[in-house]
Amino acid sequence: MKKALITGITGQDGAYLAQFLLKKDYKVFGLIRRVASRDMSNLEYLDVADKISFIDGDLTDEASLISAVKRIYPDEIYNLAAQSFVGISWDQPLTTFDINATGTLRILNAVKTFCPTAKFYQASTSEMFGNSNDKGVQSEATYFHPRSPYAIAKLAGYWLAVNYRESYNMFCANGILFNHESPIRGKEFVTRKITDGVAKIKFGLAEDIKLGNLDSFRDWGFAGDYVEAMWLMLQQNNPDDFIISTGENHSIKDLLNTAFNRVGIKDWSRYVKLDPQYKRPSELFTLKGQNGKAKEKLGWKPKVGFEQLINMMVDVDLERIKLVAKKLKNKE
Ligand code: NAP
Ligand code: G4F
């Protein structure tokens, strides 16, 4: 039985990846950090919380990573842990760097020293491209020009993975993933903020949704599809870096149209307000990933399209908010 160590197990991707690997009969270990109030809701939502072996550890604490790696001696390591919210990275740049850049270095070093033959997946991101593109799309050959402390820290993580591959012959693969979402996406991200907001408006629990801008375009896919690509990268004979995306993009206005349409609201404009607090100091306007390399070499392709994804998210949020509304009514 293969052993996988996932950092970031409580997050969106950690939960979907754990579910995927358990179905493939892996023994799954999840690195989990000490917090005052532990939130296992993503793992519970996917019904995998009781099937994972949890190991205490933190990307900011090298000793804990060494001890985890020595104890498990995993075949595969998926480094998903991060301060993953771009917006807050301007307010907490040092924490973001410590986790996303130095944290990656700490775990790479632990792997190099104590289990150098393990295959290592690094969660890299389309944010590393900033606004650069080649004729409107980003490919593995597009130059990087990160535009947030988050993206700069992630670019350091990307190059560290490449450098450990080249310097020490380690199997390190970067997945350059474009935005991927699901019903367990954090509510601070724009998709879930909108699907949760639409459900609240539908049940009379909110009057509007406040957003920073309506014009960004993103290449939004489904997280459940993207974790398969992570695994496929580690099943190759040689380590390499891959863009994972749908190859299509949509604006926030498209997102609003689709989400409000799902609950029968045709004109969303009266429910959406612009609020400067959600506007970013520097913005990425358009992301659209060229996923040809992943299709050809990994045999991967996305299964869930944009409309299906947003409808799925709205439907789950409607069920959740319906329960909240019922509880509130019973209290009256
Ligand atoms: P997420 O839901 O925000 O999950 C982040 C995870 O990292 C959580 O489990 C969190 O644990 C953990 N974590 C944060 N700081 C940590 C630390 N110091 N030590 C150990 N664990 C820590 O993120 P996601 O959407 O699943 O994304 C997974 C990875 O892919 C991230 O690296 C992200 O930057 C990257 N990525 C995501 C996307 C996307 O669209 N989702 C696209 C490209 C790349 P707590 O529960 O304790 O907070
Ligand atoms: O949903 P977002 O916060 O995602 P963003 O910044 O693209 O980052 C996500 O995807 C990256 C991959 O490209 C990951 F690396 C990263 O970890 C994360 O998962 O914002 C999407 C767009 C942005 O242009 C943002 O400015 O939506 C715009 N937006 C407009 N109003 C908003 C809001 N975003 C948020 N979160 N909240 C708003 O009110």
PDB file of N, CA and C in Angstrom, residues 43-77:
ATOM      1  N   LEU A  43     -13.326  17.862   5.262  1.00  0.00           N
ATOM      2  CA  LEU A  43     -13.093  16.410   5.267  1.00  0.00           C
ATOM      3  C   LEU A  43     -14.376  15.672   5.624  1.00  0.00           C
ATOM      4  N   GLU A  44     -15.161  16.279   6.505  1.00  0.00           N
ATOM      5  CA  GLU A  44     -16.449  15.653   6.877  1.00  0.00           C
ATOM      6  C   GLU A  44     -17.424  15.708   5.702  1.00  0.00           C
ATOM      7  N   TYR A  45     -17.421  16.826   4.984  1.00  0.00           N
ATOM      8  CA  TYR A  45     -18.317  16.973   3.825  1.00  0.00           C
ATOM      9  C   TYR A  45     -18.062  15.854   2.807  1.00  0.00           C
ATOM     10  N   LEU A  46     -16.775  15.505   2.636  1.00  0.00           N
ATOM     11  CA  LEU A  46     -16.436  14.460   1.653  1.00  0.00           C
ATOM     12  C   LEU A  46     -16.343  13.078   2.313  1.00  0.00           C
ATOM     13  N   ASP A  47     -16.708  13.027   3.605  1.00  0.00           N
ATOM     14  CA  ASP A  47     -16.807  11.754   4.324  1.00  0.00           C
ATOM     15  C   ASP A  47     -15.478  11.004   4.402  1.00  0.00           C
ATOM     16  N   VAL A  48     -14.398  11.740   4.644  1.00  0.00           N
ATOM     17  CA  VAL A  48     -13.086  11.071   4.720  1.00  0.00           C
ATOM     18  C   VAL A  48     -12.348  11.338   6.041  1.00  0.00           C
ATOM     19  N   ALA A  49     -12.940  12.164   6.911  1.00  0.00           N
ATOM     20  CA  ALA A  49     -12.214  12.594   8.123  1.00  0.00           C
ATOM     21  C   ALA A  49     -11.709  11.417   8.952  1.00  0.00           C
ATOM     22  N   ASP A  50     -12.514  10.360   9.051  1.00  0.00           N
ATOM     23  CA  ASP A  50     -12.109   9.237   9.919  1.00  0.00           C
ATOM     24  C   ASP A  50     -11.229   8.216   9.200  1.00  0.00           C
ATOM     25  N   LYS A  51     -10.858   8.513   7.959  1.00  0.00           N
ATOM     26  CA  LYS A  51     -10.034   7.536   7.210  1.00  0.00           C
ATOM     27  C   LYS A  51      -8.585   8.026   7.052  1.00  0.00           C
ATOM     28  N   ILE A  52      -8.296   9.181   7.656  1.00  0.00           N
ATOM     29  CA  ILE A  52      -6.977   9.797   7.483  1.00  0.00           C
ATOM     30  C   ILE A  52      -6.194   9.688   8.791  1.00  0.00           C
ATOM     31  N   SER A  53      -4.870   9.458   8.676  1.00  0.00           N
ATOM     32  CA  SER A  53      -4.024   9.502   9.878  1.00  0.00           C
ATOM     33  C   SER A  53      -3.453  10.911   9.970  1.00  0.00           C
ATOM     34  N   PHE A  54      -3.785  11.601  11.033  1.00  0.00           N
ATOM     35  CA  PHE A  54      -3.335  12.989  11.173  1.00  0.00           C
ATOM     36  C   PHE A  54      -1.999  13.050  11.913  1.00  0.00           C
ATOM     37  N   ILE A  55      -1.144  13.952  11.414  1.00  0.00           N
ATOM     38  CA  ILE A  55       0.172  14.156  12.025  1.00  0.00           C
ATOM     39  C   ILE A  55       0.258  15.634  12.366  1.00  0.00           C
ATOM     40  N   ASP A  56       0.626  15.951  13.604  1.00  0.00           N
ATOM     41  CA  ASP A  56       0.763  17.355  13.977  1.00  0.00           C
ATOM     42  C   ASP A  56       1.970  17.954  13.277  1.00  0.00           C
ATOM     43  N   GLY A  57       1.808  19.157  12.759  1.00  0.00           N
ATOM     44  CA  GLY A  57       2.944  19.816  12.115  1.00  0.00           C
ATOM     45  C   GLY A  57       2.532  21.127  11.493  1.00  0.00           C
ATOM     46  N   ASP A  58       3.536  21.913  11.165  1.00  0.00           N
ATOM     47  CA  ASP A  58       3.272  23.259  10.652  1.00  0.00           C
ATOM     48  C   ASP A  58       4.395  23.609   9.679  1.00  0.00           C
ATOM     49  N   LEU A  59       4.050  24.206   8.554  1.00  0.00           N
ATOM     50  CA  LEU A  59       5.097  24.563   7.577  1.00  0.00           C
ATOM     51  C   LEU A  59       6.062  25.602   8.117  1.00  0.00           C
ATOM     52  N   THR A  60       5.696  26.273   9.204  1.00  0.00           N
ATOM     53  CA  THR A  60       6.619  27.262   9.776  1.00  0.00           C
ATOM     54  C   THR A  60       7.551  26.615  10.814  1.00  0.00           C
ATOM     55  N   ASP A  61       7.420  25.320  11.038  1.00  0.00           N
ATOM     56  CA  ASP A  61       8.201  24.648  12.079  1.00  0.00           C
ATOM     57  C   ASP A  61       8.943  23.460  11.468  1.00  0.00           C
ATOM     58  N   GLU A  62      10.233  23.678  11.173  1.00  0.00           N
ATOM     59  CA  GLU A  62      10.989  22.664  10.444  1.00  0.00           C
ATOM     60  C   GLU A  62      11.079  21.344  11.211  1.00  0.00           C
ATOM     61  N   ALA A  63      11.212  21.452  12.545  1.00  0.00           N
ATOM     62  CA  ALA A  63      11.346  20.220  13.337  1.00  0.00           C
ATOM     63  C   ALA A  63      10.124  19.332  13.151  1.00  0.00           C
ATOM     64  N   SER A  64       8.954  19.948  13.075  1.00  0.00           N
ATOM     65  CA  SER A  64       7.723  19.145  12.939  1.00  0.00           C
ATOM     66  C   SER A  64       7.677  18.458  11.569  1.00  0.00           C
ATOM     67  N   LEU A  65       8.249  19.104  10.549  1.00  0.00           N
ATOM     68  CA  LEU A  65       8.235  18.515   9.203  1.00  0.00           C
ATOM     69  C   LEU A  65       9.218  17.346   9.136  1.00  0.00           C
ATOM     70  N   ILE A  66      10.379  17.541   9.767  1.00  0.00           N
ATOM     71  CA  ILE A  66      11.377  16.457   9.806  1.00  0.00           C
ATOM     72  C   ILE A  66      10.766  15.244  10.509  1.00  0.00           C
ATOM     73  N   SER A  67      10.124  15.507  11.636  1.00  0.00           N
ATOM     74  CA  SER A  67       9.564  14.397  12.395  1.00  0.00           C
ATOM     75  C   SER A  67       8.452  13.697  11.602  1.00  0.00           C
ATOM     76  N   ALA A  68       7.630  14.459  10.883  1.00  0.00           N
ATOM     77  CA  ALA A  68       6.543  13.837  10.092  1.00  0.00           C
ATOM     78  C   ALA A  68       7.128  12.959   8.981  1.00  0.00           C
ATOM     79  N   VAL A  69       8.102  13.502   8.282  1.00  0.00           N
ATOM     80  CA  VAL A  69       8.690  12.780   7.146  1.00  0.00           C
ATOM     81  C   VAL A  69       9.423  11.513   7.630  1.00  0.00           C
ATOM     82  N   LYS A  70      10.142  11.629   8.757  1.00  0.00           N
ATOM     83  CA  LYS A  70      10.880  10.478   9.294  1.00  0.00           C
ATOM     84  C   LYS A  70       9.912   9.398   9.780  1.00  0.00           C
ATOM     85  N   ARG A  71       8.805   9.829  10.342  1.00  0.00           N
ATOM     86  CA  ARG A  71       7.850   8.881  10.912  1.00  0.00           C
ATOM     87  C   ARG A  71       7.087   8.107   9.832  1.00  0.00           C
ATOM     88  N   ILE A  72       6.715   8.825   8.782  1.00  0.00           N
ATOM     89  CA  ILE A  72       5.857   8.192   7.756  1.00  0.00           C
ATOM     90  C   ILE A  72       6.679   7.533   6.656  1.00  0.00           C
ATOM     91  N   TYR A  73       7.769   8.172   6.295  1.00  0.00           N
ATOM     92  CA  TYR A  73       8.557   7.768   5.129  1.00  0.00           C
ATOM     93  C   TYR A  73       7.627   7.576   3.913  1.00  0.00           C
ATOM     94  N   PRO A  74       6.970   8.663   3.484  1.00  0.00           N
ATOM     95  CA  PRO A  74       5.949   8.543   2.428  1.00  0.00           C
ATOM     96  C   PRO A  74       6.537   8.262   1.045  1.00  0.00           C
ATOM     97  N   ASP A  75       5.708   7.657   0.200  1.00  0.00           N
ATOM     98  CA  ASP A  75       6.088   7.478  -1.209  1.00  0.00           C
ATOM     99  C   ASP A  75       5.845   8.776  -1.975  1.00  0.00           C
ATOM    100  N   GLU A  76       4.786   9.485  -1.586  1.00  0.00           N
ATOM    101  CA  GLU A  76       4.413  10.720  -2.296  1.00  0.00           C
ATOM    102  C   GLU A  76       4.078  11.802  -1.274  1.00  0.00           C
ATOM    103  N   ILE A  77       4.507  13.015  -1.582  1.00  0.00           N
ATOM    104  CA  ILE A  77       4.198  14.149  -0.701  1.00  0.00           C
ATOM    105  C   ILE A  77       3.518  15.222  -1.550  1.00  0.00           C
TER     106      ILE A  77
END
